[in-house]
Coordinates of C-alpha atoms and ligand atoms in Angstrom, one line a residue:
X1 CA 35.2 7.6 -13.3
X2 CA 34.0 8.5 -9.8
X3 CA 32.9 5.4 -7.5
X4 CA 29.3 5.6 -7.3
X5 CA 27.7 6.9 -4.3
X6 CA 25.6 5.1 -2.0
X7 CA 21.9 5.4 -1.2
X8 CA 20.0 3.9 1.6
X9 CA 16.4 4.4 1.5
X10 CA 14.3 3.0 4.4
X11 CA 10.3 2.9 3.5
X12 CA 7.7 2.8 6.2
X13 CA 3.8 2.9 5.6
X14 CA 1.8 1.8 2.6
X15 CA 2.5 0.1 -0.8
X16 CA 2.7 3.7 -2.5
X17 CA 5.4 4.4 -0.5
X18 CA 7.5 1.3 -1.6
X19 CA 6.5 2.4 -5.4
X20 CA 7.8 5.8 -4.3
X21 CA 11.5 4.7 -2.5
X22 CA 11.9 2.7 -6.1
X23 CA 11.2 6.0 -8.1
X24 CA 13.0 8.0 -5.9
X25 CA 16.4 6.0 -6.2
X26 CA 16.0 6.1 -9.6
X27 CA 16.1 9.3 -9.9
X28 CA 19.4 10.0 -8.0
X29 CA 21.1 7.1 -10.2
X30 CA 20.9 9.8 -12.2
X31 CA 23.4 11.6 -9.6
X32 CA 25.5 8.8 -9.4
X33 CA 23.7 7.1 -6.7
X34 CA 23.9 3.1 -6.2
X35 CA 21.3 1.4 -3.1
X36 CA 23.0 0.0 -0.3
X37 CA 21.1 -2.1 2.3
X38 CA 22.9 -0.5 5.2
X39 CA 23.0 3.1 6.3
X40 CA 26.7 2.3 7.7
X41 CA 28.6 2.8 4.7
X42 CA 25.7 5.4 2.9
X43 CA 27.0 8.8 1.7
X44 CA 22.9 9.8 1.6
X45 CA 20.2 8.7 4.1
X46 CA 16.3 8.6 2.9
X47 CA 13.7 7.8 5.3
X48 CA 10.3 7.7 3.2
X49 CA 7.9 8.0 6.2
X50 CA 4.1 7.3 6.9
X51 CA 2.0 9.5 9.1
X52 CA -1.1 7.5 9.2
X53 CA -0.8 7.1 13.1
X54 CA 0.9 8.6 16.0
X55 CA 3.5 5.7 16.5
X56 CA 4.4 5.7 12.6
X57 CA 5.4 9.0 12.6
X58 CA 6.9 9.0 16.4
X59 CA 9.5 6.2 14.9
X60 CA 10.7 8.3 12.1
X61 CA 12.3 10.5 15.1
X62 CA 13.8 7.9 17.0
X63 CA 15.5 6.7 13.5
X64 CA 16.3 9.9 13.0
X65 CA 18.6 10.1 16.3
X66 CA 20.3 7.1 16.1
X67 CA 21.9 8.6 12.6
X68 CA 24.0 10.8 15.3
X69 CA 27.2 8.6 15.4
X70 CA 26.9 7.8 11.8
X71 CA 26.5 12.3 11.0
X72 CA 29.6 13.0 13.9
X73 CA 32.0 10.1 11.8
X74 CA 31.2 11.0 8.5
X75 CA 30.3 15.0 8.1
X76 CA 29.7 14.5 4.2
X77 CA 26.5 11.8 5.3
X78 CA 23.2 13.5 4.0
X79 CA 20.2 13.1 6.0
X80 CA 17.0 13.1 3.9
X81 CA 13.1 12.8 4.8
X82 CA 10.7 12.1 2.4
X83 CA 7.3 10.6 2.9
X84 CA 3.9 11.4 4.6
X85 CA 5.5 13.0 7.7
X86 CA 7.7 15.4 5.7
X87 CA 4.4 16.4 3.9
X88 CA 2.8 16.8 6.9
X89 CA 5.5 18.4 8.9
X90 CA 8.0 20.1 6.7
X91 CA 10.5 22.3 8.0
X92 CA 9.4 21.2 11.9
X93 CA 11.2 18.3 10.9
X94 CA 14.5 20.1 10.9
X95 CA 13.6 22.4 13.6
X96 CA 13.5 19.4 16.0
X97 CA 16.2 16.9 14.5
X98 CA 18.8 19.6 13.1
X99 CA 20.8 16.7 11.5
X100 CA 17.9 16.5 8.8
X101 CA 19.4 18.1 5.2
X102 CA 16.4 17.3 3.2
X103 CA 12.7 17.1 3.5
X104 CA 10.5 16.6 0.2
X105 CA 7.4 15.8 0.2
X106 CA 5.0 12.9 -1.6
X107 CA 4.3 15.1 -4.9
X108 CA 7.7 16.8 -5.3
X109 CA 10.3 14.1 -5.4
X110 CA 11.1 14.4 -9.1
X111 CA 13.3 17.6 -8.0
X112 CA 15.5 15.5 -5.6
X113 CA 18.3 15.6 -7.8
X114 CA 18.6 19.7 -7.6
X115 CA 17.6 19.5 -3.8
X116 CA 20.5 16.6 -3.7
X117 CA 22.9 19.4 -5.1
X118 CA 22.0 21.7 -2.8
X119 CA 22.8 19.8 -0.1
X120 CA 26.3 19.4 -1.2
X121 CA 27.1 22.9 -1.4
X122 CA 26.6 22.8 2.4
X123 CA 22.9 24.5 2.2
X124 CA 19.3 22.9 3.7
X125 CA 16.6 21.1 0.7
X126 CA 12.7 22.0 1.7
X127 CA 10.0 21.0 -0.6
X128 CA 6.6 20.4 0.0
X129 CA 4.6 21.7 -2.9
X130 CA 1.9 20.3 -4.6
X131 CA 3.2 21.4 -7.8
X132 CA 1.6 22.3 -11.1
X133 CA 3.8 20.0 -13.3
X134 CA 3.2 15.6 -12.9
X135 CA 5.9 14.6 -11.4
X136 CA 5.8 11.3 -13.1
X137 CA 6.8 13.0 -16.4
X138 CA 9.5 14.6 -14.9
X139 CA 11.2 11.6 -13.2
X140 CA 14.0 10.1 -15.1
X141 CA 12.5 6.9 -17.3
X142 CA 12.9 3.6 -15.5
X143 CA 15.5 1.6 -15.7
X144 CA 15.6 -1.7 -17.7
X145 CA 17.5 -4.1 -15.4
X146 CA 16.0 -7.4 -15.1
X147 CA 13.9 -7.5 -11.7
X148 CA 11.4 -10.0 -9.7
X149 CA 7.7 -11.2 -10.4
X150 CA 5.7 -9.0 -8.8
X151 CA 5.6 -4.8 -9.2
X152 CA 3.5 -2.3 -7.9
X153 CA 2.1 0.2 -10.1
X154 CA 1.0 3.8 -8.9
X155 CA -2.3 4.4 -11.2
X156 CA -3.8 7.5 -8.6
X157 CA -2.7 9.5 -5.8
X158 CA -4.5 11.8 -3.6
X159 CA -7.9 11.3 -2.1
X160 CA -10.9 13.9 -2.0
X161 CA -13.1 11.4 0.6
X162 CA -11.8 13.5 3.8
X163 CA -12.5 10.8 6.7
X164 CA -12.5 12.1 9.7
X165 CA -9.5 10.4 11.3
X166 CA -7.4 10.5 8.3
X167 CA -4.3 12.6 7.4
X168 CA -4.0 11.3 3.4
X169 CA -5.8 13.8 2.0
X170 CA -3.5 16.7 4.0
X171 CA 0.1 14.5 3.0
X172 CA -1.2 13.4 -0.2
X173 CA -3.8 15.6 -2.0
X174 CA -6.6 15.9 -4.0
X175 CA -6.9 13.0 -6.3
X176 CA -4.5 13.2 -9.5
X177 CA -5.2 9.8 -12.0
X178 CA -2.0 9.4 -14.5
X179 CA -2.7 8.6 -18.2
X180 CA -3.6 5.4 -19.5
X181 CA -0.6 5.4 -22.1
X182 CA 2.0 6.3 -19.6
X183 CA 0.5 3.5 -17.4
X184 CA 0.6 1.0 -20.6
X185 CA 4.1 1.7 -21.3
X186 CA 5.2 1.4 -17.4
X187 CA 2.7 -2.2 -17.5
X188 CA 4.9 -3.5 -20.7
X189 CA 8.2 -2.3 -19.4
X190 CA 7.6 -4.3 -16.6
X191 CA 7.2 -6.8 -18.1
X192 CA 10.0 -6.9 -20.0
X193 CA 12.4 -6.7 -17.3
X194 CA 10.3 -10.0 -15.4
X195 CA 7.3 -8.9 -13.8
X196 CA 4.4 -11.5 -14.3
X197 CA 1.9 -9.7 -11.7
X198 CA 1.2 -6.1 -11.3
X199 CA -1.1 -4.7 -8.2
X200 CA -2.2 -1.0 -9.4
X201 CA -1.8 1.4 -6.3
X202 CA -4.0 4.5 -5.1
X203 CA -4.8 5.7 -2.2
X204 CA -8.1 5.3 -3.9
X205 CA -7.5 3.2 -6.5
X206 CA -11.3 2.4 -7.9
X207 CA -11.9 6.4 -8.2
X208 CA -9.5 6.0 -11.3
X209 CA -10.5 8.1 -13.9
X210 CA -7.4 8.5 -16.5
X211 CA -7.4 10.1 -19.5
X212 CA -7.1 7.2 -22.0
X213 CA -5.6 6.9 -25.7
X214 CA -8.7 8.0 -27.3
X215 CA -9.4 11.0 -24.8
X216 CA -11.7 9.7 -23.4
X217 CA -12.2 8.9 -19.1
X218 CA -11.3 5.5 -18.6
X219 CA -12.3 4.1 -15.7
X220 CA -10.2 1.5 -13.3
X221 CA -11.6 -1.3 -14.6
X222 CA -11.4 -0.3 -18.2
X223 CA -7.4 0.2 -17.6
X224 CA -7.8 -3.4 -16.3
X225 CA -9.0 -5.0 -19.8
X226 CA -6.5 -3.3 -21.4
X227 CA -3.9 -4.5 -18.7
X228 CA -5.6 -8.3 -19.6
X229 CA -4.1 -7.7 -23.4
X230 CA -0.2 -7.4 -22.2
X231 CA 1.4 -10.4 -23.4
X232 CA 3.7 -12.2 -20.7
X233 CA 1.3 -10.5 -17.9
X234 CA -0.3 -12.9 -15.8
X235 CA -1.7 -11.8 -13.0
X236 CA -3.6 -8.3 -11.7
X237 CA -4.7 -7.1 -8.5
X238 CA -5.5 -3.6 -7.4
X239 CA -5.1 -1.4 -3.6
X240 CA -6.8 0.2 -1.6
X241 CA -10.4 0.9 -2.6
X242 CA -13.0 2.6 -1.0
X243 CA -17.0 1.0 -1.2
X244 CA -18.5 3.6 -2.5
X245 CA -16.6 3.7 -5.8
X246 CA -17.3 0.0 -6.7
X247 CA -18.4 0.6 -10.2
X248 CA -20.8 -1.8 -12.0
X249 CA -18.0 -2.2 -14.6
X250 CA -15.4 -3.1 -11.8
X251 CA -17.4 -5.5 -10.1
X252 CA -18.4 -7.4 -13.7
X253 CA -14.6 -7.2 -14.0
X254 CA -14.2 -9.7 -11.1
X255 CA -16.7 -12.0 -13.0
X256 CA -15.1 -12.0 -16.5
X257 CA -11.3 -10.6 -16.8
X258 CA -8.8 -13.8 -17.2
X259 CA -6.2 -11.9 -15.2
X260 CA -7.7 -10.2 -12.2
X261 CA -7.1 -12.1 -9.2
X262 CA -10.1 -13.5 -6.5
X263 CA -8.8 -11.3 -3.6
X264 CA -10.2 -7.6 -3.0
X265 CA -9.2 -5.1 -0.1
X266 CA -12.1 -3.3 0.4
X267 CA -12.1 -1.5 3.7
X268 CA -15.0 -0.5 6.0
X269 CA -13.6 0.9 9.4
X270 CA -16.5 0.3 11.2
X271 CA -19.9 -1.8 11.4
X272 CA -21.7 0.9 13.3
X273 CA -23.6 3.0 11.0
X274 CA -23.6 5.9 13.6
X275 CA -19.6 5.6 13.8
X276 CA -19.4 5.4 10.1
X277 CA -21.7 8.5 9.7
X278 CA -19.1 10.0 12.3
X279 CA -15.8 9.2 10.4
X280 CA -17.4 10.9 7.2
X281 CA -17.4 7.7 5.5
X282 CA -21.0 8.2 3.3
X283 CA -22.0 4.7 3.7
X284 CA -24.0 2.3 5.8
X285 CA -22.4 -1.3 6.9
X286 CA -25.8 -2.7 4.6
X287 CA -24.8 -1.0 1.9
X288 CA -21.1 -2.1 2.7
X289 CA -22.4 -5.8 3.3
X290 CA -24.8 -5.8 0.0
X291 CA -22.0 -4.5 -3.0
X292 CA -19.9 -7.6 -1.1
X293 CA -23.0 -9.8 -2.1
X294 CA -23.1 -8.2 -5.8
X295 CA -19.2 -8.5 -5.9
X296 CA -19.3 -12.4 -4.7
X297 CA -22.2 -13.1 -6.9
X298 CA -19.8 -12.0 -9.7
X299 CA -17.1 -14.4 -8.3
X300 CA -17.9 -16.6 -6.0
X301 CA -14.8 -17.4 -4.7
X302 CA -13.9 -13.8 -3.7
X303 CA -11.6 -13.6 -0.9
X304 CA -12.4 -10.0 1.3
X305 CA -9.9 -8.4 2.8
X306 CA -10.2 -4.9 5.1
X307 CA -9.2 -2.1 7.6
X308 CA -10.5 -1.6 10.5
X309 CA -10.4 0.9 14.1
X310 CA -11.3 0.5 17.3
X311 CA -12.0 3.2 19.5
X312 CA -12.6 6.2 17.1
X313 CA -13.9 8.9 19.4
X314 CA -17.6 7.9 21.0
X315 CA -17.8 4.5 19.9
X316 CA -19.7 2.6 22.2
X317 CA -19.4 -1.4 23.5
X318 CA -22.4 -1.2 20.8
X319 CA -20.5 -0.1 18.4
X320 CA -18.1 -2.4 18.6
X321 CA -20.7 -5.4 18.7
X322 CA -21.7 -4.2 15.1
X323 CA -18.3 -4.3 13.7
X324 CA -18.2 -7.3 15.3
X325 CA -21.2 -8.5 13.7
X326 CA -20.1 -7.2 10.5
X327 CA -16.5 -9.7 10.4
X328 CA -18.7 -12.2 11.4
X329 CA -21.0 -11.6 8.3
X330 CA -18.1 -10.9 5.4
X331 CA -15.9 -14.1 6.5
X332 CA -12.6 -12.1 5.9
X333 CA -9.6 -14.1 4.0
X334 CA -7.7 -11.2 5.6
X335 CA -7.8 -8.1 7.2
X336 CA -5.6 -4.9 9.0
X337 CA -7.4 -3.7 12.6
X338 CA -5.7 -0.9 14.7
X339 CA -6.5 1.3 17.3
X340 CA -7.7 5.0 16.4
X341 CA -4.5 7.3 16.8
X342 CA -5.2 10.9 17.2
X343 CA -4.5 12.9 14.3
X344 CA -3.7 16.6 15.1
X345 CA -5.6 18.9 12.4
X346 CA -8.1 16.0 11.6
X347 CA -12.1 16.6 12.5
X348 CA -12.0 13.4 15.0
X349 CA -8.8 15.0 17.5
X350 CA -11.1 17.4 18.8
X351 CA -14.0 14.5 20.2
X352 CA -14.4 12.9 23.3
X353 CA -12.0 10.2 23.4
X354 CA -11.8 6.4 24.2
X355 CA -10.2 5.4 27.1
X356 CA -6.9 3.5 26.1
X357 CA -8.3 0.2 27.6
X358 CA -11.2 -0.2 25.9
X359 CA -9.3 0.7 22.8
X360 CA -7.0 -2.5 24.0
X361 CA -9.5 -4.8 24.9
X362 CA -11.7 -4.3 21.2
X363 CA -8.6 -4.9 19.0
X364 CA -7.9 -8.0 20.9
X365 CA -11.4 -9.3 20.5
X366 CA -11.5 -8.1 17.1
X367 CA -8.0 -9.4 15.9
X368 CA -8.8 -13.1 17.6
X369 CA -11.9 -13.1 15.4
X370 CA -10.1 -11.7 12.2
X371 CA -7.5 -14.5 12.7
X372 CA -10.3 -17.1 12.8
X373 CA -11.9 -16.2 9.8
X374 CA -8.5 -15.6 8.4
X375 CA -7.1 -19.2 9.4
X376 CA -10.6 -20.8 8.4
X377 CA -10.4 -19.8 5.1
X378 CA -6.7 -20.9 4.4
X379 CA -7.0 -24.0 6.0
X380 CA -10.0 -24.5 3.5
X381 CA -7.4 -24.4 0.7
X382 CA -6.4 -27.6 1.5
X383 CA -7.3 -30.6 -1.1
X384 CA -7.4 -27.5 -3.6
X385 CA -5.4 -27.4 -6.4
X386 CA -4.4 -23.2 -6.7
X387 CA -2.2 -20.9 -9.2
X388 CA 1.1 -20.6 -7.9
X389 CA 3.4 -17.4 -8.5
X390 CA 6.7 -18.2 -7.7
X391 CA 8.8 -15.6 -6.0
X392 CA 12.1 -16.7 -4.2
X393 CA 13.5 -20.2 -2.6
X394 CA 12.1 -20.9 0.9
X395 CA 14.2 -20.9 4.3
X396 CA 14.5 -25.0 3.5
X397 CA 17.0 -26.4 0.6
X398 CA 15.4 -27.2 -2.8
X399 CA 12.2 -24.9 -1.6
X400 CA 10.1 -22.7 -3.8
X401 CA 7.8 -19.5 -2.2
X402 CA 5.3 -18.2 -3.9
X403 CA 1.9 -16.2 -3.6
X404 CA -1.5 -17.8 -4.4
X405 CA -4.6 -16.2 -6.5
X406 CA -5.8 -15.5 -2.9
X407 CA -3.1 -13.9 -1.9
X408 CA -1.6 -16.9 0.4
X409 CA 2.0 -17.8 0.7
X410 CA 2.9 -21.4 -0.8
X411 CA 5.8 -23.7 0.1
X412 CA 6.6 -26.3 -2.7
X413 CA 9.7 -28.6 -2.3
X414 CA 10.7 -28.7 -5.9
X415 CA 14.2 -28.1 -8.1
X416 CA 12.2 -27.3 -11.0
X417 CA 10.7 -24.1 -10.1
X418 CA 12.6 -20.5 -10.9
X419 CA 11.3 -17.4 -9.7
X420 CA 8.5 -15.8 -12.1
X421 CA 7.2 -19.4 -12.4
X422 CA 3.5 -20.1 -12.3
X423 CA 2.4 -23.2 -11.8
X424 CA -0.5 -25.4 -10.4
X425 CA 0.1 -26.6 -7.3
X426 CA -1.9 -29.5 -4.8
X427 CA -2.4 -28.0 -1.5
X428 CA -1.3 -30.4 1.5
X429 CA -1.4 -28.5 4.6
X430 CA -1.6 -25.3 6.6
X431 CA 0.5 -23.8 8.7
X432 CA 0.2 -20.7 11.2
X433 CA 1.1 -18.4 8.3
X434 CA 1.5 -20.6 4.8
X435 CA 0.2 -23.1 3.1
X436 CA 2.3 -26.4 1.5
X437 CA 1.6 -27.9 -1.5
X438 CA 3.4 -30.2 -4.6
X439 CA 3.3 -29.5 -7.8
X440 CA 0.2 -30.8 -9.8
X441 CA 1.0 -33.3 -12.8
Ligands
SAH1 N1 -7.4 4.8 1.4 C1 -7.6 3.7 2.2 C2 -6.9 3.7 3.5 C3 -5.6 4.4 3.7 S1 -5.0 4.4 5.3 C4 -9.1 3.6 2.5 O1 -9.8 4.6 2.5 O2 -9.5 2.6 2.9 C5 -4.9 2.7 5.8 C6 -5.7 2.4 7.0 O3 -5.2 3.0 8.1 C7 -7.1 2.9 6.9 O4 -7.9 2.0 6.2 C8 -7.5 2.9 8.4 O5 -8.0 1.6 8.8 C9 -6.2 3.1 9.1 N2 -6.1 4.5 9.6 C10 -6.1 5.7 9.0 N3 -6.1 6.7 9.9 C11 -6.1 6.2 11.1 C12 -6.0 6.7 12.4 N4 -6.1 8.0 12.6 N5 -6.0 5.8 13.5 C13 -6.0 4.5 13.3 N6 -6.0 4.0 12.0 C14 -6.1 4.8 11.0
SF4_2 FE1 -8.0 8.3 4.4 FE2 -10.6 8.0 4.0 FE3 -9.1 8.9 2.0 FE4 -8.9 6.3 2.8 S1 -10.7 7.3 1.9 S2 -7.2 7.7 2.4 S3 -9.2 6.5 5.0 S4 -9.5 9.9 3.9
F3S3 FE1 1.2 6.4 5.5 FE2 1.2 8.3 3.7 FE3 0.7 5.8 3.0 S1 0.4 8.5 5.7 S2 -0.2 4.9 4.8 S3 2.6 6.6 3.8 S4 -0.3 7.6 2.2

């Protein structure tokens, strides 16, 4: 037998990506392909890249260059892009970084093996179709090997919503929802091999519409019920959603299903109803502000989390003050801000621009407000006695870290908890960034 060959993969950007990097190196085990945490000893080289902002996809090219040394030592060393920024650039890529062998974009990664081929008979691998086919029924089946608690499950790719900043619906396509079965059968291999909680992934993941086992258009939170039925399943939780497809179902969903968790990511960019009629979002911050009352009426103790950015082209000091006023109304448990980053070939890179100070000064106010809310709420957890999903042993001896319902990370000093544990736990105190706690008797 040959010695295996190694694989490093190095994901940037968003949960789907992570699904992705774990798909893609399953299907070049297939080639005889192991994962190796360092690109020193790798014999292939996968950045999976995000090209959500200028700086995410600017980083990709300084990694890129410092694979030079590694290329000059070892000739045989395969250089591979995948991701958002091969989508979106293609063959640029290898234009300006000639040490690149392979580019393949979001929807065609199921033909890596062939394009991994290629490369080794000395020639370049391009692919960034949207093909026909599904890719997910042409990847290789998972593998069975035992892993941690927690997995993320792609459910829908692809958005249709066309914001005015965003590059998704260029690197990612029109909205594509896999079958119910297929996602059943992922959900209970899963949990075979150890996972206890599963967060479904879209780039739009509450404008799921699957064909389910009856042929009939099951909607997110229908797949979620039947997600509730998978024995040794605890916990479910679901990214990144957009407002305006909250369903009435989904919503009740929060009130009644056993296993969907009290923390929702729900992002509204902006709290200005003129900036959000500008970034093509088709909703005011009232209407935003109103399904968070429906959704909290549902569950009370609902913990909002959400995306924001400062500065999109035109936004005013007034502007701001109404996102502003917006955080201040929600009470966020958590919450992403960033600065708008030009997009080239997006509606918004052709508008009058704000100046790079202002866009400084906003996120600053914005993030010290976010952090408030953010600390507020966890510090409320203390006294409470929460669900505890235990993932791996702390940075102190005989010390458990796990993930609350709200999404919190939990320190328990305890030799009795494994990983994949759930557990009830007292909370004691909070920290800058986690929360303690002892086990509840
Ligand atoms: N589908 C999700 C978001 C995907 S991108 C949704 O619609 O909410 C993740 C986040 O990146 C967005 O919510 C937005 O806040 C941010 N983002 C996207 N494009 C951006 C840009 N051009 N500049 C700055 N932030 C951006
Ligand atoms: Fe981008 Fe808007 Fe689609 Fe989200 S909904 S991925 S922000 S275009
Ligand atoms: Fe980035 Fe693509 Fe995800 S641009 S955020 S990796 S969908």
């Amino acid at each position: 037998m040959t010695a295996p060959k190694k694989l490093y993969i190095k994901t940037y950007g968003c949960q789907m990506n992570v699904y992705d990097s774990e798909r893609m190196a399953e299907a070049l085990g297939g080639q005889g392909y192991v994962e190796t945490k360092t690109p020193d000893d790798a014999d292939m080289i996968l950045l999976n890249t995000c090209h959500i902002r200028e700086k995410a996809a600017e980083k990709v090219y300084s990694e890129l260059g410092r694979f030079k040394g590694l290329k000059a030592a070892r000739p045989d060393l395969k250089i591979g892009v995948a991701g958002c920024v091969a989508q979106a650039e293609g063959q640029e890529i290898m234009r300006r970084q000639p040490l690149v062998d392979l580019v393949v974009g979001p929807q065609s990664y199921h033909r890596l093996p062939e394009m991994e081929a290629k490369t080794r008979a000395g020639e370049k691998a391009l692919d960034t179709d949207f093909p026909e086919e599904d890719k997910f029924e042409k990847l290789r089946a998972r593998p069975k090997a035992k892993r941690g608690p927690t997995a993320f499950l792609t459910v829908q790719e692809g958005c249709d919503k066309f914001c005015a900043f965003c590059v998704v619906p260029y690197t990612r396509g029109a909205e594509v929802s896999r079958p119910v079965d297929r996602l059943l059968t992922e959900a209970r291999d899963l949990v075979e091999r150890g996972v206890r909680e599963i967060t479904l992934l879209g780039q739009n993941v509450n404008a799921y519409h699957g064909v389910g086992p009856d042929g009939a258009d099951w909607s997110l939170a229908r797949l979620i019920w039947a997600l509730n039925d998978v024995d040794g399943l605890e916990r479910i939780r679901f990214t990144t959603s957009h407002p305006n497809d909250m369903a009435e179902d989904l919503i009740e969903a929060h009130a009644d299903c056993p296993k969907l968790m009290p923390y929702l990511h729900l992002p509204v960019q902006s709290g200005s109803d003129r900036i959000l009629k500008r970034m093509n979002r088709s909703h005011t911050a009232e209407q935003y502000l109103r399904l968070i009352e429906r959704l909290r009426a549902a569950r009370p103790d609902l913990h909002m989390s959400g995306d924001f950015i400062v500065g999109f082209p035109e936004e005013t000091e007034a502007d701001f003050r109404d996102t502003m006023a917006l955080v201040e109304a929600v009470q966020y448990g958590s919450a992403f801000s960033f600065k708008y980053s030009t997009r080239p070939g997006t509606p918004a890179a052709e508008r009058a621009q704000v100046s790079e100070a202002e866009k400084d000064d906003r996120l600053q106010r914005l993030q010290a407000l976010l952090t408030r809310q953010q600390r507020a709420l966890q510090d409320a957890m203390v006294g409470r006695e929460v669900s505890v999903l235990f993932e791996k042993s702390g940075r102190m001896p005989g010390q458990m870290v796990g993930k609350s319902d709200y999404l919190h990370a939990v320190h328990v000093d305890s030799d009795a908890i494994a990983p994949g544990d759930l557990a009830r736990v007292r909370i004691v105190s909070s920290g800058p960034n986690s929360l303690a706690g002892e086990l509840s008797r």
